[in-house]
Coordinates of C-alpha atoms in Angstrom, one line a residue:
X1 CA 126.9 19.7 82.8
X2 CA 123.3 20.3 81.9
X3 CA 121.1 17.9 80.0
X4 CA 118.3 19.0 77.7
X5 CA 115.3 17.0 76.7
X6 CA 113.7 17.4 73.4
X7 CA 110.1 16.4 72.8
X8 CA 109.4 14.3 69.8
X9 CA 108.2 16.2 66.8
X10 CA 104.4 16.4 66.5
X11 CA 103.2 14.3 63.6
X12 CA 101.5 16.3 60.9
X13 CA 97.7 16.3 60.8
X14 CA 96.7 13.8 58.1
X15 CA 93.5 15.7 57.5
X16 CA 95.1 19.2 57.3
X17 CA 95.4 19.0 53.5
X18 CA 91.9 17.7 52.9
X19 CA 89.2 20.2 51.8
X20 CA 87.2 21.7 54.6
X21 CA 83.6 20.6 54.6
X22 CA 80.9 23.3 55.2
X23 CA 78.3 22.9 58.0
X24 CA 75.4 20.9 56.7
X25 CA 73.0 21.4 59.6
X26 CA 70.7 23.8 57.8
X27 CA 71.0 22.4 54.4
X28 CA 71.3 18.6 53.8
X29 CA 70.9 17.9 57.5
X30 CA 67.4 19.4 57.3
X31 CA 66.7 17.4 54.2
X32 CA 67.8 14.2 56.0
X33 CA 65.5 14.9 59.0
X34 CA 62.7 15.6 56.6
X35 CA 63.4 12.4 54.8
X36 CA 63.3 10.4 58.0
X37 CA 59.9 11.9 59.0
X38 CA 58.6 11.5 55.4
X39 CA 59.5 7.8 55.3
X40 CA 57.6 7.3 58.6
X41 CA 54.5 9.0 57.1
X42 CA 55.0 6.9 53.9
X43 CA 54.9 3.7 55.9
X44 CA 51.7 5.0 57.6
X45 CA 50.3 5.7 54.1
X46 CA 51.0 2.2 52.9
X47 CA 49.3 0.8 56.0
X48 CA 46.3 3.1 55.4
X49 CA 46.1 2.0 51.7
X50 CA 46.1 -1.6 52.7
X51 CA 43.3 -1.0 55.1
X52 CA 41.4 1.0 52.5
X53 CA 41.5 -1.7 49.8
X54 CA 40.6 -4.4 52.4
X55 CA 37.7 -2.5 54.0
X56 CA 36.1 -0.8 51.0
X57 CA 36.2 -3.2 48.1
X58 CA 32.8 -1.8 46.8
X59 CA 34.2 1.7 46.1
X60 CA 34.2 2.9 42.6
X61 CA 37.1 2.3 40.2
X62 CA 37.6 6.0 40.0
X63 CA 38.2 6.3 43.7
X64 CA 40.4 3.2 43.8
X65 CA 42.4 4.6 40.9
X66 CA 42.8 7.9 42.7
X67 CA 44.2 6.2 45.7
X68 CA 46.6 4.1 43.6
X69 CA 47.9 7.1 41.8
X70 CA 48.5 9.0 45.1
X71 CA 50.4 6.0 46.5
X72 CA 52.5 5.8 43.3
X73 CA 53.3 9.5 43.5
X74 CA 54.2 9.2 47.2
X75 CA 56.5 6.4 46.3
X76 CA 58.2 8.5 43.7
X77 CA 58.7 11.4 46.0
X78 CA 60.1 9.0 48.7
X79 CA 62.6 7.7 46.1
X80 CA 63.6 11.3 45.2
X81 CA 64.3 12.3 48.9
X82 CA 66.3 9.1 49.6
X83 CA 68.4 9.6 46.4
X84 CA 69.1 13.2 47.5
X85 CA 70.4 12.0 50.9
X86 CA 72.5 9.2 49.4
X87 CA 74.0 11.3 46.7
X88 CA 75.1 14.2 48.8
X89 CA 75.8 12.5 52.1
X90 CA 77.2 9.1 51.0
X91 CA 78.5 9.2 47.4
X92 CA 79.9 12.7 47.7
X93 CA 80.6 12.9 51.4
X94 CA 84.2 14.1 50.8
X95 CA 83.4 16.2 47.7
X96 CA 82.5 19.7 48.9
X97 CA 82.0 21.0 45.3
X98 CA 79.2 18.5 44.8
X99 CA 77.3 20.2 47.6
X100 CA 77.1 23.4 45.6
X101 CA 75.1 21.9 42.6
X102 CA 71.7 20.4 42.4
X103 CA 71.0 16.9 41.3
X104 CA 68.0 15.8 39.2
X105 CA 66.1 14.3 42.1
X106 CA 66.1 17.5 44.1
X107 CA 65.3 19.5 41.0
X108 CA 62.2 17.4 40.3
X109 CA 60.9 17.5 43.8
X110 CA 58.9 20.7 43.5
X111 CA 56.8 19.5 40.5
X112 CA 56.4 16.0 42.0
X113 CA 55.2 17.5 45.3
X114 CA 52.8 19.8 43.4
X115 CA 51.2 16.9 41.6
X116 CA 50.6 15.0 44.8
X117 CA 49.1 18.1 46.5
X118 CA 46.8 19.0 43.6
X119 CA 45.6 15.4 43.2
X120 CA 44.6 15.2 46.9
X121 CA 43.1 18.6 46.9
X122 CA 40.9 17.7 43.9
X123 CA 39.3 14.9 45.9
X124 CA 38.2 17.3 48.7
X125 CA 37.2 19.9 46.2
X126 CA 34.9 17.4 44.6
X127 CA 33.4 16.6 48.0
X128 CA 32.6 20.3 48.6
X129 CA 31.2 20.6 45.1
X130 CA 28.7 17.7 45.7
X131 CA 27.6 18.4 49.2
X132 CA 27.6 22.2 49.1
X133 CA 26.1 23.5 45.9
X134 CA 26.0 27.1 47.3
X135 CA 29.7 27.0 47.8
X136 CA 30.7 26.0 44.3
X137 CA 32.2 29.4 43.6
X138 CA 34.6 28.7 46.5
X139 CA 35.5 25.4 44.9
X140 CA 36.2 27.1 41.6
X141 CA 38.4 29.6 43.3
X142 CA 40.3 26.8 45.1
X143 CA 40.7 25.0 41.7
X144 CA 42.2 28.1 40.2
X145 CA 44.6 28.3 43.1
X146 CA 45.5 24.7 42.7
X147 CA 46.3 25.2 39.0
X148 CA 48.4 28.3 39.9
X149 CA 50.1 26.3 42.6
X150 CA 51.1 23.6 40.1
X151 CA 52.3 26.3 37.7
X152 CA 54.6 27.8 40.3
X153 CA 56.1 24.4 41.2
X154 CA 56.6 23.6 37.6
X155 CA 58.4 26.9 37.1
X156 CA 60.6 26.2 40.2
X157 CA 61.6 22.8 38.7
X158 CA 62.4 24.4 35.3
X159 CA 64.6 27.0 37.0
X160 CA 66.3 24.3 39.1
X161 CA 67.5 22.7 35.9
X162 CA 68.5 26.0 34.3
X163 CA 70.4 27.3 37.3
X164 CA 73.0 24.7 38.3
X165 CA 73.9 26.0 41.8
X166 CA 72.0 26.4 45.0
X167 CA 73.5 29.9 45.4
X168 CA 71.9 30.9 42.1
X169 CA 68.6 29.2 42.8
X170 CA 68.1 31.2 46.0
X171 CA 67.0 34.1 43.8
X172 CA 64.0 32.1 42.6
X173 CA 63.0 30.3 45.8
X174 CA 60.0 32.7 45.8
X175 CA 58.5 30.4 43.3
X176 CA 58.4 27.6 45.9
X177 CA 57.1 29.9 48.6
X178 CA 54.4 31.3 46.3
X179 CA 53.3 27.8 45.3
X180 CA 53.1 26.8 49.0
X181 CA 51.0 30.0 49.7
X182 CA 48.6 28.9 47.0
X183 CA 48.3 25.4 48.5
X184 CA 47.7 26.8 52.0
X185 CA 45.0 29.2 50.7
X186 CA 43.2 26.4 48.7
X187 CA 43.3 24.1 51.8
X188 CA 41.9 26.8 54.0
X189 CA 39.1 27.6 51.6
X190 CA 38.0 23.9 51.1
X191 CA 38.2 23.2 54.8
X192 CA 36.1 26.2 55.9
X193 CA 33.5 25.5 53.2
X194 CA 33.3 21.8 54.2
X195 CA 32.9 22.8 57.9
X196 CA 30.2 25.3 57.1
X197 CA 28.3 22.7 55.0
X198 CA 28.5 20.1 57.8
X199 CA 27.5 22.6 60.5
X200 CA 24.4 23.6 58.6
X201 CA 23.5 20.0 58.1
X202 CA 22.8 19.5 61.8
X203 CA 19.3 18.3 62.5
X204 CA 19.0 18.3 66.2
X205 CA 19.1 14.5 66.5
X206 CA 21.7 13.5 69.0
X207 CA 23.2 10.7 66.9
X208 CA 23.1 12.6 63.7
X209 CA 24.8 15.7 65.2
X210 CA 27.4 13.4 66.9
X211 CA 28.4 12.0 63.5
X212 CA 28.6 15.5 62.0
X213 CA 30.7 16.7 64.9
X214 CA 33.2 13.9 64.2
X215 CA 33.3 14.9 60.5
X216 CA 34.0 18.5 61.5
X217 CA 36.8 17.3 63.8
X218 CA 38.4 15.3 61.0
X219 CA 38.2 18.2 58.7
X220 CA 39.8 20.6 61.1
X221 CA 42.6 18.2 62.2
X222 CA 43.6 17.0 58.7
X223 CA 43.5 20.5 57.3
X224 CA 45.5 21.9 60.2
X225 CA 48.4 19.3 59.8
X226 CA 48.9 20.0 56.1
X227 CA 48.5 23.8 56.7
X228 CA 51.2 23.9 59.4
X229 CA 53.9 22.2 57.3
X230 CA 53.0 24.2 54.2
X231 CA 53.2 27.4 56.2
X232 CA 56.6 26.5 57.7
X233 CA 57.9 25.6 54.2
X234 CA 56.8 28.9 52.7
X235 CA 58.1 30.9 55.6
X236 CA 61.6 29.4 55.5
X237 CA 61.7 29.7 51.7
X238 CA 61.0 33.5 52.2
X239 CA 63.3 34.2 55.2
X240 CA 66.1 31.6 54.6
X241 CA 66.3 31.1 50.8
X242 CA 70.0 30.1 51.0
X243 CA 69.2 27.1 53.2
X244 CA 67.3 23.9 52.5
X245 CA 65.1 24.0 55.6
X246 CA 62.0 24.6 53.5
X247 CA 62.7 21.3 51.7
X248 CA 63.0 19.6 55.1
X249 CA 59.5 20.8 55.9
X250 CA 58.2 20.2 52.4
X251 CA 59.0 16.5 52.4
X252 CA 56.7 15.4 55.3
X253 CA 54.2 18.1 54.3
X254 CA 53.6 16.3 51.0
X255 CA 53.3 13.0 52.7
X256 CA 50.6 14.4 54.9
X257 CA 48.4 15.0 51.9
X258 CA 48.2 11.3 51.1
X259 CA 47.7 10.5 54.8
X260 CA 44.9 13.0 55.0
X261 CA 43.1 11.5 52.0
X262 CA 43.3 7.9 53.2
X263 CA 42.4 8.9 56.8
X264 CA 39.2 10.6 55.4
X265 CA 38.4 7.5 53.4
X266 CA 39.1 5.0 56.1
X267 CA 37.2 7.0 58.8
X268 CA 33.8 6.4 57.1
X269 CA 33.3 3.1 58.9
X270 CA 33.8 4.6 62.4
X271 CA 31.8 7.7 61.5
X272 CA 28.9 5.5 60.3
X273 CA 29.0 3.6 63.6
X274 CA 28.3 6.8 65.4
X275 CA 25.2 7.3 63.3
X276 CA 24.2 3.6 63.6
X277 CA 24.1 3.2 59.8
X278 CA 24.7 5.4 56.8
X279 CA 23.7 4.9 53.2
X280 CA 26.2 4.3 50.4
X281 CA 25.5 7.7 48.9
X282 CA 28.1 10.3 48.5
X283 CA 29.4 11.8 51.8
X284 CA 32.0 14.5 52.4
X285 CA 34.5 11.7 53.3
X286 CA 34.2 9.5 50.3
X287 CA 32.1 8.0 47.5
X288 CA 30.5 5.5 49.8
X289 CA 29.3 6.0 53.3
X290 CA 30.9 3.0 55.0
X291 CA 32.4 -0.4 54.5
X292 CA 30.2 -3.1 53.1
X293 CA 30.2 -6.3 55.2
X294 CA 30.8 -9.5 53.2
X295 CA 27.3 -10.7 54.1
X296 CA 25.5 -7.8 52.6
X297 CA 24.9 -7.0 49.0
X298 CA 26.4 -4.1 47.1
X299 CA 24.7 -0.8 47.9
X300 CA 23.0 -2.1 51.1
X301 CA 23.2 -0.1 54.2
X302 CA 25.4 -0.9 57.2
X303 CA 23.4 -2.4 60.0
X304 CA 24.4 -2.0 63.6
X305 CA 23.4 -4.6 66.2
X306 CA 22.2 -1.8 68.5
X307 CA 19.6 -0.7 65.9
X308 CA 16.5 -2.6 67.3
X309 CA 17.3 -1.6 70.9
X310 CA 17.9 2.0 70.0
X311 CA 14.7 2.2 67.9
X312 CA 12.7 0.8 70.9
X313 CA 14.3 3.5 73.2
X314 CA 13.9 6.4 70.8
X315 CA 11.4 7.4 68.1
X316 CA 14.1 9.0 66.0
X317 CA 15.5 7.1 63.0
X318 CA 18.7 5.1 63.1
X319 CA 19.5 5.5 59.4
X320 CA 21.1 8.6 58.2
X321 CA 21.5 9.6 54.6
X322 CA 23.9 12.2 53.3
X323 CA 22.5 13.3 50.0
X324 CA 25.1 14.9 47.8
X325 CA 22.4 16.5 45.6
X326 CA 21.0 18.7 48.4
X327 CA 23.9 18.9 50.7
X328 CA 21.6 18.3 53.7
X329 CA 21.3 15.5 56.1
X330 CA 17.9 13.9 55.9
X331 CA 16.3 11.7 58.5
X332 CA 14.0 9.0 56.9
X333 CA 10.6 8.3 58.3
X334 CA 9.9 5.8 61.0
X335 CA 8.3 3.5 58.5
X336 CA 11.4 3.4 56.3
X337 CA 13.5 2.8 59.4
X338 CA 11.3 -0.1 60.4
X339 CA 11.5 -1.5 56.9
X340 CA 15.2 -1.2 57.0
X341 CA 15.5 -3.0 60.3
X342 CA 13.4 -5.9 58.9
X343 CA 15.2 -6.2 55.6
X344 CA 18.7 -6.2 57.2
X345 CA 17.9 -8.5 60.1
X346 CA 19.2 -11.5 58.3
X347 CA 22.4 -9.8 57.5
X348 CA 23.6 -9.4 61.0

């Protein structure tokens, strides 16, 4: 007599009847990673803005308003990116059909990003316009590119509201990539013009040239960061229009514009220390040359404690003026330097 054993029936898979979720690595996964990096840069921007308003209270209202507007716009874009992640990955995590359609926050992101980029670029364009009169045609060309850039981003936002699905929008992602191309071109033009102006302002004085070298380094580094992210964004918009990788690079790329602006403004104090004093005239990195100590009056020059010892060791001046009207670095005479040292002695 044989005995047979029967295995218990396999319970049905409770998830078999649920809709299959598509892979999100190259779509909303890229947006999520971009949001993470963007929020880190946003925190850095808030810290930089705190330092700016604390260190440079004597800056003009126009410059302070520009910084405030950029911070507000960066806050708005951060809210947009967080809303996109929450809507698609939390509210509709089990609703695959929701992943096929755009939501208002992701639709508005192109135009919001364009406004941030053009606002920051206008600041650096004005710097080149003031310190390099011979390069004003370059500034005009960069301005035209910025306007065209904003137009392409506005068209991309309009198409995003007209075309409800991501599959349909892939046909017009060239608008985003073209706008990014305009942004990269404008950044390169302004950076090269500023570097040439600074390089031609070299006087042969060690401390003056050292300060100019620092300015050139800041210009190259800041322009390189924004250029890399914009280049990656436009490349992925061209070669992978069906993905959202270009948005993943675009989110931190926009944040870098505000970081670049505030880094340029906050670097004035350290740059001035290399020159042992810089006047409050316009410089390529801001409306005022350096922070104003509480003990000095508005418009006075920053005095370094090493000034008297340095003047005794060298015959060259310790005060450097960057005149926006001529675009040249001028070294005052020894008499003016001596007068400056005597007039600021009580402020130290």
